[in-house]
Amino acid sequence: ITMKVLVATEKPFAKAAVDGIREIVQGAGYQMALLEKYTDTNQLLTAVQDADALIVRSDKVTAEVVAAAPQLKIVVRAGAGYDNVDLGACTSRGIVVMNTPGQNSNAVAELAIGMMIFMARNQFTPGTGTEIRGKRLGIQAYGHVGRLVGRYGKAMGMEVSAYDPYADPSVFEEDGVRVMDTVEALYEQSDYLSLHIPATEQTKASIGYSLLTRMPQGATLVNTARKEVIDEAGLVKALEERTDLKYITDIAAGNQTALTEKFGKRVFATSKKMGAETAEANINAGLAAARQVVGYLKDGDTKFQVNK
Ligand code: 3PG
């Protein structure tokens, strides 16, 4: 019997990406099943019953989902952040988990730059804008997205600094980016602070009052990473005390309506996470995921495995 690859996307890929994934999966001799826009976890639990491989986006691959999939061998998160996958549940069953690093990062980096301009222009309010050229851009975490934001920021005439204790120091030199020794120093010297950290037990709620109030007069925090990394109470307190600070996020916080009512044009949130919502990003990440599934099932290729 042929193996089955399930593509489960509550937020569907662009059609061109789905077509490309199907071509790769079927071309390798596997069956493909598609579950899009599901509204109930039960739909996913049913769909994974006979799946050998699973491709997802931000879809939650919980222990319950893993338990409902007795034949599952590999999960590929088409994207960067895999905080939606229960790694422990997968590892204990010997299921390989991968992400597709770098594949959708340009979309997110372009959005981060766009968000800076949007806030510099006071949410496109005529007669009230400033420019990003000449301003100091701080990048927290210099991975695939952070590095692109750094390069684009430089091209826009910004002074770029970064903080990332895990990055290879040679990349900063290559890009001509100043390295900060502490995260506090980065916040102190950033007119725009762009967040590119993953959501982990260490980073959750790590950005709050004490970092935000270190920022210079008129500074803007740009969050295209994860809402979970923000300490919301701390954010609100900082915005209340410092009426010059601004916050823009791709991932609406729980109380976003209240935030907008309270702080007006100083805050903005997208209505749905859209950083990687471009045709190009869907195609790049979706096709990479399909190739990685085939590479693992056919040749045992574990490049990009995150639960080694
Ligand atoms: C990622 O981690 O790759 C991005 O947050 C994209 O997430 P999405 O697949 O839900 O758009």
PDB file of C-alpha atoms and ligand atoms in Angstrom:
ATOM      1  CA  ILE A   1       0.000   0.000   0.000  1.00  0.00           C
ATOM      2  CA  THR A   2       1.166   3.505  -0.834  1.00  0.00           C
ATOM      3  CA  MET A   3       2.053   5.919   1.900  1.00  0.00           C
ATOM      4  CA  LYS A   4      -0.109   8.969   2.559  1.00  0.00           C
ATOM      5  CA  VAL A   5       1.026  12.558   3.034  1.00  0.00           C
ATOM      6  CA  LEU A   6      -1.531  14.775   4.757  1.00  0.00           C
ATOM      7  CA  VAL A   7      -1.370  18.540   4.243  1.00  0.00           C
ATOM      8  CA  ALA A   8      -3.362  20.055   7.116  1.00  0.00           C
ATOM      9  CA  THR A   9      -3.628  23.822   7.002  1.00  0.00           C
ATOM     10  CA  GLU A  10      -6.201  25.726   9.008  1.00  0.00           C
ATOM     11  CA  LYS A  11      -4.837  28.752   7.095  1.00  0.00           C
ATOM     12  CA  PRO A  12      -4.467  27.314   3.543  1.00  0.00           C
ATOM     13  CA  PHE A  13      -1.485  27.676   1.242  1.00  0.00           C
ATOM     14  CA  ALA A  14      -1.933  29.574  -2.041  1.00  0.00           C
ATOM     15  CA  LYS A  15      -3.260  27.300  -4.789  1.00  0.00           C
ATOM     16  CA  ALA A  16       0.041  27.311  -6.690  1.00  0.00           C
ATOM     17  CA  ALA A  17       1.761  25.953  -3.578  1.00  0.00           C
ATOM     18  CA  VAL A  18      -0.833  23.191  -3.079  1.00  0.00           C
ATOM     19  CA  ASP A  19      -0.480  22.188  -6.743  1.00  0.00           C
ATOM     20  CA  GLY A  20       3.303  22.081  -6.402  1.00  0.00           C
ATOM     21  CA  ILE A  21       3.153  20.011  -3.213  1.00  0.00           C
ATOM     22  CA  ARG A  22       0.770  17.543  -4.891  1.00  0.00           C
ATOM     23  CA  GLU A  23       3.100  17.203  -7.861  1.00  0.00           C
ATOM     24  CA  ILE A  24       6.098  16.411  -5.630  1.00  0.00           C
ATOM     25  CA  VAL A  25       4.172  13.982  -3.406  1.00  0.00           C
ATOM     26  CA  GLN A  26       2.450  12.114  -6.226  1.00  0.00           C
ATOM     27  CA  GLY A  27       5.579  12.234  -8.359  1.00  0.00           C
ATOM     28  CA  ALA A  28       7.323  10.282  -5.604  1.00  0.00           C
ATOM     29  CA  GLY A  29       4.561   7.682  -5.720  1.00  0.00           C
ATOM     30  CA  TYR A  30       2.719   8.730  -2.558  1.00  0.00           C
ATOM     31  CA  GLN A  31      -0.898   9.666  -1.993  1.00  0.00           C
ATOM     32  CA  MET A  32      -1.789  13.175  -0.927  1.00  0.00           C
ATOM     33  CA  ALA A  33      -4.677  14.238   1.302  1.00  0.00           C
ATOM     34  CA  LEU A  34      -5.680  17.835   1.913  1.00  0.00           C
ATOM     35  CA  LEU A  35      -7.453  19.234   4.966  1.00  0.00           C
ATOM     36  CA  GLU A  36      -7.904  22.987   4.700  1.00  0.00           C
ATOM     37  CA  LYS A  37      -9.729  25.603   6.797  1.00  0.00           C
ATOM     38  CA  TYR A  38     -10.793  23.078   9.404  1.00  0.00           C
ATOM     39  CA  THR A  39     -12.710  24.564  12.290  1.00  0.00           C
ATOM     40  CA  ASP A  40     -12.575  21.693  14.753  1.00  0.00           C
ATOM     41  CA  THR A  41      -9.632  19.652  16.076  1.00  0.00           C
ATOM     42  CA  ASN A  42     -11.721  16.509  15.508  1.00  0.00           C
ATOM     43  CA  GLN A  43     -11.386  17.017  11.753  1.00  0.00           C
ATOM     44  CA  LEU A  44      -7.599  16.907  12.122  1.00  0.00           C
ATOM     45  CA  LEU A  45      -7.762  13.914  14.483  1.00  0.00           C
ATOM     46  CA  THR A  46      -9.776  12.006  11.861  1.00  0.00           C
ATOM     47  CA  ALA A  47      -7.594  13.074   8.955  1.00  0.00           C
ATOM     48  CA  VAL A  48      -4.309  11.946  10.561  1.00  0.00           C
ATOM     49  CA  GLN A  49      -5.561   8.400  11.259  1.00  0.00           C
ATOM     50  CA  ASP A  50      -3.957   6.930   8.132  1.00  0.00           C
ATOM     51  CA  ALA A  51      -1.254   9.566   7.513  1.00  0.00           C
ATOM     52  CA  ASP A  52       2.401   8.541   7.212  1.00  0.00           C
ATOM     53  CA  ALA A  53       3.569  12.143   6.894  1.00  0.00           C
ATOM     54  CA  LEU A  54       2.074  15.458   7.946  1.00  0.00           C
ATOM     55  CA  ILE A  55       2.735  18.934   6.530  1.00  0.00           C
ATOM     56  CA  VAL A  56       1.393  21.856   8.580  1.00  0.00           C
ATOM     57  CA  ARG A  57       1.737  25.614   9.044  1.00  0.00           C
ATOM     58  CA  SER A  58       0.869  27.041  12.487  1.00  0.00           C
ATOM     59  CA  ASP A  59      -1.513  24.135  13.025  1.00  0.00           C
ATOM     60  CA  LYS A  60      -1.255  22.663  16.511  1.00  0.00           C
ATOM     61  CA  VAL A  61       0.310  19.223  16.438  1.00  0.00           C
ATOM     62  CA  THR A  62      -0.495  18.253  20.009  1.00  0.00           C
ATOM     63  CA  ALA A  63       0.114  14.972  21.848  1.00  0.00           C
ATOM     64  CA  GLU A  64      -3.532  14.158  21.086  1.00  0.00           C
ATOM     65  CA  VAL A  65      -2.944  14.596  17.353  1.00  0.00           C
ATOM     66  CA  VAL A  66       0.187  12.439  17.517  1.00  0.00           C
ATOM     67  CA  ALA A  67      -1.686   9.724  19.431  1.00  0.00           C
ATOM     68  CA  ALA A  68      -4.403   9.710  16.751  1.00  0.00           C
ATOM     69  CA  ALA A  69      -1.818   9.014  14.026  1.00  0.00           C
ATOM     70  CA  PRO A  70      -0.419   5.499  14.550  1.00  0.00           C
ATOM     71  CA  GLN A  71       1.432   5.429  11.224  1.00  0.00           C
ATOM     72  CA  LEU A  72       2.950   8.908  11.433  1.00  0.00           C
ATOM     73  CA  LYS A  73       6.682   9.009  10.672  1.00  0.00           C
ATOM     74  CA  ILE A  74       7.403  12.656   9.947  1.00  0.00           C
ATOM     75  CA  VAL A  75       5.924  16.107  10.627  1.00  0.00           C
ATOM     76  CA  VAL A  76       7.167  19.065   8.614  1.00  0.00           C
ATOM     77  CA  ARG A  77       6.221  22.537   9.737  1.00  0.00           C
ATOM     78  CA  ALA A  78       6.251  24.547   6.484  1.00  0.00           C
ATOM     79  CA  GLY A  79       7.796  27.630   8.049  1.00  0.00           C
ATOM     80  CA  ALA A  80      10.275  28.644  10.706  1.00  0.00           C
ATOM     81  CA  GLY A  81       8.747  28.519  14.176  1.00  0.00           C
ATOM     82  CA  TYR A  82       7.837  25.040  15.406  1.00  0.00           C
ATOM     83  CA  ASP A  83       6.406  26.069  18.763  1.00  0.00           C
ATOM     84  CA  ASN A  84       3.094  24.613  17.501  1.00  0.00           C
ATOM     85  CA  VAL A  85       4.472  21.058  17.462  1.00  0.00           C
ATOM     86  CA  ASP A  86       4.689  18.923  20.611  1.00  0.00           C
ATOM     87  CA  LEU A  87       8.277  17.795  20.122  1.00  0.00           C
ATOM     88  CA  GLY A  88       8.242  15.526  23.179  1.00  0.00           C
ATOM     89  CA  ALA A  89       5.212  13.597  21.938  1.00  0.00           C
ATOM     90  CA  CYS A  90       6.822  13.181  18.502  1.00  0.00           C
ATOM     91  CA  THR A  91      10.249  12.208  19.822  1.00  0.00           C
ATOM     92  CA  SER A  92       8.891   9.566  22.164  1.00  0.00           C
ATOM     93  CA  ARG A  93       7.174   7.927  19.184  1.00  0.00           C
ATOM     94  CA  GLY A  94      10.294   8.228  16.991  1.00  0.00           C
ATOM     95  CA  ILE A  95       8.570  10.732  14.707  1.00  0.00           C
ATOM     96  CA  VAL A  96      10.939  13.093  12.909  1.00  0.00           C
ATOM     97  CA  VAL A  97      10.023  16.802  13.112  1.00  0.00           C
ATOM     98  CA  MET A  98      11.422  19.365  10.681  1.00  0.00           C
ATOM     99  CA  ASN A  99      10.928  23.022   9.819  1.00  0.00           C
ATOM    100  CA  THR A 100      11.854  24.717   6.531  1.00  0.00           C
ATOM    101  CA  PRO A 101      14.323  27.393   7.677  1.00  0.00           C
ATOM    102  CA  GLY A 102      14.709  30.454   5.475  1.00  0.00           C
ATOM    103  CA  GLN A 103      11.952  29.543   3.037  1.00  0.00           C
ATOM    104  CA  ASN A 104       9.426  32.177   4.079  1.00  0.00           C
ATOM    105  CA  SER A 105      11.790  34.645   5.721  1.00  0.00           C
ATOM    106  CA  ASN A 106      11.808  37.250   2.966  1.00  0.00           C
ATOM    107  CA  ALA A 107       8.050  37.761   3.311  1.00  0.00           C
ATOM    108  CA  VAL A 108       8.403  38.364   7.056  1.00  0.00           C
ATOM    109  CA  ALA A 109      11.424  40.662   6.601  1.00  0.00           C
ATOM    110  CA  GLU A 110       9.570  42.790   4.032  1.00  0.00           C
ATOM    111  CA  LEU A 111       6.617  43.063   6.402  1.00  0.00           C
ATOM    112  CA  ALA A 112       8.892  44.207   9.251  1.00  0.00           C
ATOM    113  CA  ILE A 113      10.334  47.004   7.101  1.00  0.00           C
ATOM    114  CA  GLY A 114       6.841  47.907   5.868  1.00  0.00           C
ATOM    115  CA  MET A 115       5.613  48.109   9.455  1.00  0.00           C
ATOM    116  CA  MET A 116       8.434  50.515  10.358  1.00  0.00           C
ATOM    117  CA  ILE A 117       7.459  52.829   7.510  1.00  0.00           C
ATOM    118  CA  PHE A 118       3.764  52.516   8.395  1.00  0.00           C
ATOM    119  CA  MET A 119       4.473  53.636  11.968  1.00  0.00           C
ATOM    120  CA  ALA A 120       6.953  56.326  10.851  1.00  0.00           C
ATOM    121  CA  ARG A 121       4.106  57.744   8.749  1.00  0.00           C
ATOM    122  CA  ASN A 122       1.750  57.614  11.716  1.00  0.00           C
ATOM    123  CA  GLN A 123      -0.316  54.809  10.166  1.00  0.00           C
ATOM    124  CA  PHE A 124      -0.461  56.661   6.852  1.00  0.00           C
ATOM    125  CA  THR A 125      -1.817  59.873   8.313  1.00  0.00           C
ATOM    126  CA  PRO A 126      -0.928  62.768   5.997  1.00  0.00           C
ATOM    127  CA  GLY A 127       1.169  65.600   7.364  1.00  0.00           C
ATOM    128  CA  THR A 128       2.482  63.803  10.447  1.00  0.00           C
ATOM    129  CA  GLY A 129       5.222  61.479   9.231  1.00  0.00           C
ATOM    130  CA  THR A 130       8.917  60.925   9.753  1.00  0.00           C
ATOM    131  CA  GLU A 131      11.447  58.828   7.813  1.00  0.00           C
ATOM    132  CA  ILE A 132      13.344  55.683   8.738  1.00  0.00           C
ATOM    133  CA  ARG A 133      16.547  56.774   7.020  1.00  0.00           C
ATOM    134  CA  GLY A 134      19.196  57.719   9.563  1.00  0.00           C
ATOM    135  CA  LYS A 135      17.326  56.027  12.412  1.00  0.00           C
ATOM    136  CA  ARG A 136      18.821  53.289  14.574  1.00  0.00           C
ATOM    137  CA  LEU A 137      17.478  49.803  13.907  1.00  0.00           C
ATOM    138  CA  GLY A 138      18.016  47.108  16.519  1.00  0.00           C
ATOM    139  CA  ILE A 139      17.529  43.477  15.626  1.00  0.00           C
ATOM    140  CA  GLN A 140      16.893  40.952  18.367  1.00  0.00           C
ATOM    141  CA  ALA A 141      17.991  37.527  17.042  1.00  0.00           C
ATOM    142  CA  TYR A 142      19.964  37.432  13.825  1.00  0.00           C
ATOM    143  CA  GLY A 143      18.580  34.337  12.106  1.00  0.00           C
ATOM    144  CA  HIS A 144      17.185  34.131   8.588  1.00  0.00           C
ATOM    145  CA  VAL A 145      14.601  36.875   9.078  1.00  0.00           C
ATOM    146  CA  GLY A 146      16.722  39.093  11.307  1.00  0.00           C
ATOM    147  CA  ARG A 147      19.568  39.059   8.839  1.00  0.00           C
ATOM    148  CA  LEU A 148      17.349  40.101   5.933  1.00  0.00           C
ATOM    149  CA  VAL A 149      15.820  42.892   8.020  1.00  0.00           C
ATOM    150  CA  GLY A 150      19.352  44.044   8.831  1.00  0.00           C
ATOM    151  CA  ARG A 151      20.350  44.135   5.187  1.00  0.00           C
ATOM    152  CA  TYR A 152      17.176  45.901   4.080  1.00  0.00           C
ATOM    153  CA  GLY A 153      17.487  48.358   6.958  1.00  0.00           C
ATOM    154  CA  LYS A 154      21.019  49.193   5.856  1.00  0.00           C
ATOM    155  CA  ALA A 155      19.833  49.679   2.281  1.00  0.00           C
ATOM    156  CA  MET A 156      17.255  52.136   3.637  1.00  0.00           C
ATOM    157  CA  GLY A 157      20.016  54.136   5.333  1.00  0.00           C
ATOM    158  CA  MET A 158      19.404  52.914   8.878  1.00  0.00           C
ATOM    159  CA  GLU A 159      22.171  52.325  11.444  1.00  0.00           C
ATOM    160  CA  VAL A 160      21.857  48.636  12.231  1.00  0.00           C
ATOM    161  CA  SER A 161      22.761  46.839  15.461  1.00  0.00           C
ATOM    162  CA  ALA A 162      21.951  43.313  16.521  1.00  0.00           C
ATOM    163  CA  TYR A 163      21.902  41.130  19.585  1.00  0.00           C
ATOM    164  CA  ASP A 164      22.159  37.369  19.153  1.00  0.00           C
ATOM    165  CA  PRO A 165      24.420  35.334  21.426  1.00  0.00           C
ATOM    166  CA  TYR A 166      23.751  32.217  19.315  1.00  0.00           C
ATOM    167  CA  ALA A 167      24.712  33.660  15.920  1.00  0.00           C
ATOM    168  CA  ASP A 168      28.025  33.027  14.180  1.00  0.00           C
ATOM    169  CA  PRO A 169      29.916  36.325  14.793  1.00  0.00           C
ATOM    170  CA  SER A 170      31.207  36.378  11.203  1.00  0.00           C
ATOM    171  CA  VAL A 171      27.735  37.196   9.832  1.00  0.00           C
ATOM    172  CA  PHE A 172      27.704  40.549  11.638  1.00  0.00           C
ATOM    173  CA  GLU A 173      31.057  41.449  10.169  1.00  0.00           C
ATOM    174  CA  GLU A 174      29.965  40.373   6.703  1.00  0.00           C
ATOM    175  CA  ASP A 175      26.829  42.510   6.915  1.00  0.00           C
ATOM    176  CA  GLY A 176      28.532  45.489   8.574  1.00  0.00           C
ATOM    177  CA  VAL A 177      26.192  45.253  11.542  1.00  0.00           C
ATOM    178  CA  ARG A 178      27.169  46.398  15.022  1.00  0.00           C
ATOM    179  CA  VAL A 179      27.018  43.699  17.691  1.00  0.00           C
ATOM    180  CA  MET A 180      25.517  44.490  21.087  1.00  0.00           C
ATOM    181  CA  ASP A 181      26.807  42.603  24.102  1.00  0.00           C
ATOM    182  CA  THR A 182      23.560  42.743  26.031  1.00  0.00           C
ATOM    183  CA  VAL A 183      19.907  42.842  25.106  1.00  0.00           C
ATOM    184  CA  GLU A 184      19.491  45.914  27.354  1.00  0.00           C
ATOM    185  CA  ALA A 185      22.081  47.833  25.338  1.00  0.00           C
ATOM    186  CA  LEU A 186      20.227  46.973  22.141  1.00  0.00           C
ATOM    187  CA  TYR A 187      16.951  48.429  23.456  1.00  0.00           C
ATOM    188  CA  GLU A 188      18.736  51.544  24.764  1.00  0.00           C
ATOM    189  CA  GLN A 189      20.056  52.331  21.308  1.00  0.00           C
ATOM    190  CA  SER A 190      17.183  51.410  18.978  1.00  0.00           C
ATOM    191  CA  ASP A 191      14.684  53.842  17.470  1.00  0.00           C
ATOM    192  CA  TYR A 192      13.138  50.748  15.863  1.00  0.00           C
ATOM    193  CA  LEU A 193      13.476  47.371  17.535  1.00  0.00           C
ATOM    194  CA  SER A 194      12.588  44.398  15.349  1.00  0.00           C
ATOM    195  CA  LEU A 195      11.897  41.112  17.154  1.00  0.00           C
ATOM    196  CA  HIS A 196      12.959  37.836  15.580  1.00  0.00           C
ATOM    197  CA  ILE A 197      13.208  35.462  18.532  1.00  0.00           C
ATOM    198  CA  PRO A 198      11.343  32.146  18.598  1.00  0.00           C
ATOM    199  CA  ALA A 199       8.710  31.378  21.240  1.00  0.00           C
ATOM    200  CA  THR A 200      10.383  29.059  23.747  1.00  0.00           C
ATOM    201  CA  GLU A 201      10.090  28.512  27.491  1.00  0.00           C
ATOM    202  CA  GLN A 202      13.004  30.973  27.871  1.00  0.00           C
ATOM    203  CA  THR A 203      11.637  33.721  25.600  1.00  0.00           C
ATOM    204  CA  LYS A 204       7.940  33.644  26.506  1.00  0.00           C
ATOM    205  CA  ALA A 205       6.834  36.938  28.142  1.00  0.00           C
ATOM    206  CA  SER A 206      10.462  38.091  28.073  1.00  0.00           C
ATOM    207  CA  ILE A 207       9.813  41.452  26.391  1.00  0.00           C
ATOM    208  CA  GLY A 208       8.131  43.807  28.815  1.00  0.00           C
ATOM    209  CA  TYR A 209       8.335  46.935  30.928  1.00  0.00           C
ATOM    210  CA  SER A 210      12.026  46.948  31.775  1.00  0.00           C
ATOM    211  CA  LEU A 211      13.242  46.524  28.188  1.00  0.00           C
ATOM    212  CA  LEU A 212      10.623  48.797  26.609  1.00  0.00           C
ATOM    213  CA  THR A 213      11.257  51.703  28.963  1.00  0.00           C
ATOM    214  CA  ARG A 214      14.949  51.619  28.051  1.00  0.00           C
ATOM    215  CA  MET A 215      14.119  52.579  24.488  1.00  0.00           C
ATOM    216  CA  PRO A 216      14.905  56.104  23.248  1.00  0.00           C
ATOM    217  CA  GLN A 217      12.328  58.878  22.855  1.00  0.00           C
ATOM    218  CA  GLY A 218       9.784  58.094  20.114  1.00  0.00           C
ATOM    219  CA  ALA A 219      10.909  54.480  19.668  1.00  0.00           C
ATOM    220  CA  THR A 220       8.840  51.732  18.023  1.00  0.00           C
ATOM    221  CA  LEU A 221       8.776  48.017  18.827  1.00  0.00           C
ATOM    222  CA  VAL A 222       8.039  45.878  15.762  1.00  0.00           C
ATOM    223  CA  ASN A 223       6.857  42.318  16.451  1.00  0.00           C
ATOM    224  CA  THR A 224       6.703  39.931  13.523  1.00  0.00           C
ATOM    225  CA  ALA A 225       7.854  37.044  15.732  1.00  0.00           C
ATOM    226  CA  ARG A 226       5.323  35.600  18.204  1.00  0.00           C
ATOM    227  CA  LYS A 227       2.755  37.217  20.476  1.00  0.00           C
ATOM    228  CA  GLU A 228       3.837  34.878  23.283  1.00  0.00           C
ATOM    229  CA  VAL A 229       7.210  36.620  23.688  1.00  0.00           C
ATOM    230  CA  ILE A 230       5.497  39.820  24.871  1.00  0.00           C
ATOM    231  CA  ASP A 231       4.703  40.410  28.541  1.00  0.00           C
ATOM    232  CA  GLU A 232       1.426  42.171  27.855  1.00  0.00           C
ATOM    233  CA  ALA A 233       0.932  43.758  31.244  1.00  0.00           C
ATOM    234  CA  GLY A 234       4.461  45.153  31.019  1.00  0.00           C
ATOM    235  CA  LEU A 235       3.815  46.435  27.516  1.00  0.00           C
ATOM    236  CA  VAL A 236       0.659  48.265  28.630  1.00  0.00           C
ATOM    237  CA  LYS A 237       2.421  49.787  31.624  1.00  0.00           C
ATOM    238  CA  ALA A 238       5.290  50.993  29.423  1.00  0.00           C
ATOM    239  CA  LEU A 239       2.893  52.491  26.856  1.00  0.00           C
ATOM    240  CA  GLU A 240       0.966  54.247  29.636  1.00  0.00           C
ATOM    241  CA  GLU A 241       4.057  55.760  31.216  1.00  0.00           C
ATOM    242  CA  ARG A 242       5.914  56.550  28.044  1.00  0.00           C
ATOM    243  CA  THR A 243       3.443  58.278  25.752  1.00  0.00           C
ATOM    244  CA  ASP A 244       6.114  58.528  23.055  1.00  0.00           C
ATOM    245  CA  LEU A 245       6.497  54.736  22.615  1.00  0.00           C
ATOM    246  CA  LYS A 246       4.835  52.786  19.803  1.00  0.00           C
ATOM    247  CA  TYR A 247       4.081  49.120  19.192  1.00  0.00           C
ATOM    248  CA  ILE A 248       3.166  47.299  15.991  1.00  0.00           C
ATOM    249  CA  THR A 249       2.567  43.569  15.796  1.00  0.00           C
ATOM    250  CA  ASP A 250       1.699  40.966  13.227  1.00  0.00           C
ATOM    251  CA  ILE A 251       0.126  38.843  15.879  1.00  0.00           C
ATOM    252  CA  ALA A 252      -2.708  40.520  17.691  1.00  0.00           C
ATOM    253  CA  ALA A 253      -2.508  40.271  21.424  1.00  0.00           C
ATOM    254  CA  GLY A 254      -5.515  38.972  23.359  1.00  0.00           C
ATOM    255  CA  ASN A 255      -6.669  42.458  24.305  1.00  0.00           C
ATOM    256  CA  GLN A 256      -5.804  44.192  21.032  1.00  0.00           C
ATOM    257  CA  THR A 257      -9.099  46.085  20.721  1.00  0.00           C
ATOM    258  CA  ALA A 258      -8.601  47.505  24.191  1.00  0.00           C
ATOM    259  CA  LEU A 259      -5.014  48.443  23.315  1.00  0.00           C
ATOM    260  CA  THR A 260      -6.105  50.279  20.167  1.00  0.00           C
ATOM    261  CA  GLU A 261      -8.880  52.079  22.043  1.00  0.00           C
ATOM    262  CA  LYS A 262      -6.460  53.124  24.730  1.00  0.00           C
ATOM    263  CA  PHE A 263      -3.395  54.053  22.679  1.00  0.00           C
ATOM    264  CA  GLY A 264      -4.843  55.006  19.278  1.00  0.00           C
ATOM    265  CA  LYS A 265      -2.302  55.326  16.479  1.00  0.00           C
ATOM    266  CA  ARG A 266       0.592  54.382  18.765  1.00  0.00           C
ATOM    267  CA  VAL A 267      -0.361  50.714  18.411  1.00  0.00           C
ATOM    268  CA  PHE A 268      -1.357  48.540  15.498  1.00  0.00           C
ATOM    269  CA  ALA A 269      -2.027  44.836  15.007  1.00  0.00           C
ATOM    270  CA  THR A 270      -2.836  42.847  11.887  1.00  0.00           C
ATOM    271  CA  SER A 271      -6.198  41.072  11.985  1.00  0.00           C
ATOM    272  CA  LYS A 272      -4.582  37.702  11.284  1.00  0.00           C
ATOM    273  CA  LYS A 273      -0.941  36.617  11.346  1.00  0.00           C
ATOM    274  CA  MET A 274       0.177  37.510   7.825  1.00  0.00           C
ATOM    275  CA  GLY A 275       3.982  37.714   7.870  1.00  0.00           C
ATOM    276  CA  ALA A 276       4.395  34.618   5.716  1.00  0.00           C
ATOM    277  CA  GLU A 277       1.150  35.094   3.787  1.00  0.00           C
ATOM    278  CA  THR A 278       2.590  35.730   0.339  1.00  0.00           C
ATOM    279  CA  ALA A 279       2.331  33.519  -2.733  1.00  0.00           C
ATOM    280  CA  GLU A 280       6.118  33.307  -2.874  1.00  0.00           C
ATOM    281  CA  ALA A 281       6.513  32.296   0.770  1.00  0.00           C
ATOM    282  CA  ASN A 282       3.754  29.666   0.446  1.00  0.00           C
ATOM    283  CA  ILE A 283       5.418  28.190  -2.614  1.00  0.00           C
ATOM    284  CA  ASN A 284       8.928  28.256  -1.141  1.00  0.00           C
ATOM    285  CA  ALA A 285       7.975  26.781   2.238  1.00  0.00           C
ATOM    286  CA  GLY A 286       5.277  24.421   0.947  1.00  0.00           C
ATOM    287  CA  LEU A 287       7.433  22.875  -1.770  1.00  0.00           C
ATOM    288  CA  ALA A 288      10.433  22.619   0.537  1.00  0.00           C
ATOM    289  CA  ALA A 289       8.230  20.779   3.059  1.00  0.00           C
ATOM    290  CA  ALA A 290       7.063  18.335   0.369  1.00  0.00           C
ATOM    291  CA  ARG A 291      10.649  17.714  -0.787  1.00  0.00           C
ATOM    292  CA  GLN A 292      11.791  17.160   2.796  1.00  0.00           C
ATOM    293  CA  VAL A 293       8.990  14.631   3.383  1.00  0.00           C
ATOM    294  CA  VAL A 294       9.943  12.727   0.236  1.00  0.00           C
ATOM    295  CA  GLY A 295      13.662  12.964   1.054  1.00  0.00           C
ATOM    296  CA  TYR A 296      13.056  11.430   4.458  1.00  0.00           C
ATOM    297  CA  LEU A 297      10.614   8.700   3.404  1.00  0.00           C
ATOM    298  CA  LYS A 298      12.718   7.693   0.385  1.00  0.00           C
ATOM    299  CA  ASP A 299      16.310   8.231   1.540  1.00  0.00           C
ATOM    300  CA  GLY A 300      16.144   8.803   5.288  1.00  0.00           C
ATOM    301  CA  ASP A 301      17.431  12.362   4.849  1.00  0.00           C
ATOM    302  CA  THR A 302      17.167  14.074   8.241  1.00  0.00           C
ATOM    303  CA  LYS A 303      18.569  17.483   7.317  1.00  0.00           C
ATOM    304  CA  PHE A 304      16.443  20.153   9.024  1.00  0.00           C
ATOM    305  CA  GLN A 305      15.273  17.749  11.736  1.00  0.00           C
ATOM    306  CA  VAL A 306      14.686  19.761  14.905  1.00  0.00           C
ATOM    307  CA  ASN A 307      14.221  16.886  17.378  1.00  0.00           C
ATOM    308  CA  LYS A 308      17.474  14.979  16.797  1.00  0.00           C
TER     309      LYS A 308
HETATM  310  C1  3PG B   1       6.767  30.933  10.667  1.00  0.00           C
HETATM  311  O1  3PG B   1       7.098  30.604  11.805  1.00  0.00           O
HETATM  312  O2  3PG B   1       7.273  30.407   9.651  1.00  0.00           O
HETATM  313  C2  3PG B   1       5.773  32.026  10.463  1.00  0.00           C
HETATM  314  O3  3PG B   1       5.274  32.482  11.665  1.00  0.00           O
HETATM  315  C3  3PG B   1       4.665  31.643   9.499  1.00  0.00           C
HETATM  316  O4  3PG B   1       3.557  31.047  10.095  1.00  0.00           O
HETATM  317  P1  3PG B   1       2.254  30.648   9.246  1.00  0.00           P
HETATM  318  O5  3PG B   1       2.551  29.408   8.498  1.00  0.00           O
HETATM  319  O6  3PG B   1       1.185  30.460  10.259  1.00  0.00           O
HETATM  320  O7  3PG B   1       1.930  31.777   8.311  1.00  0.00           O
END
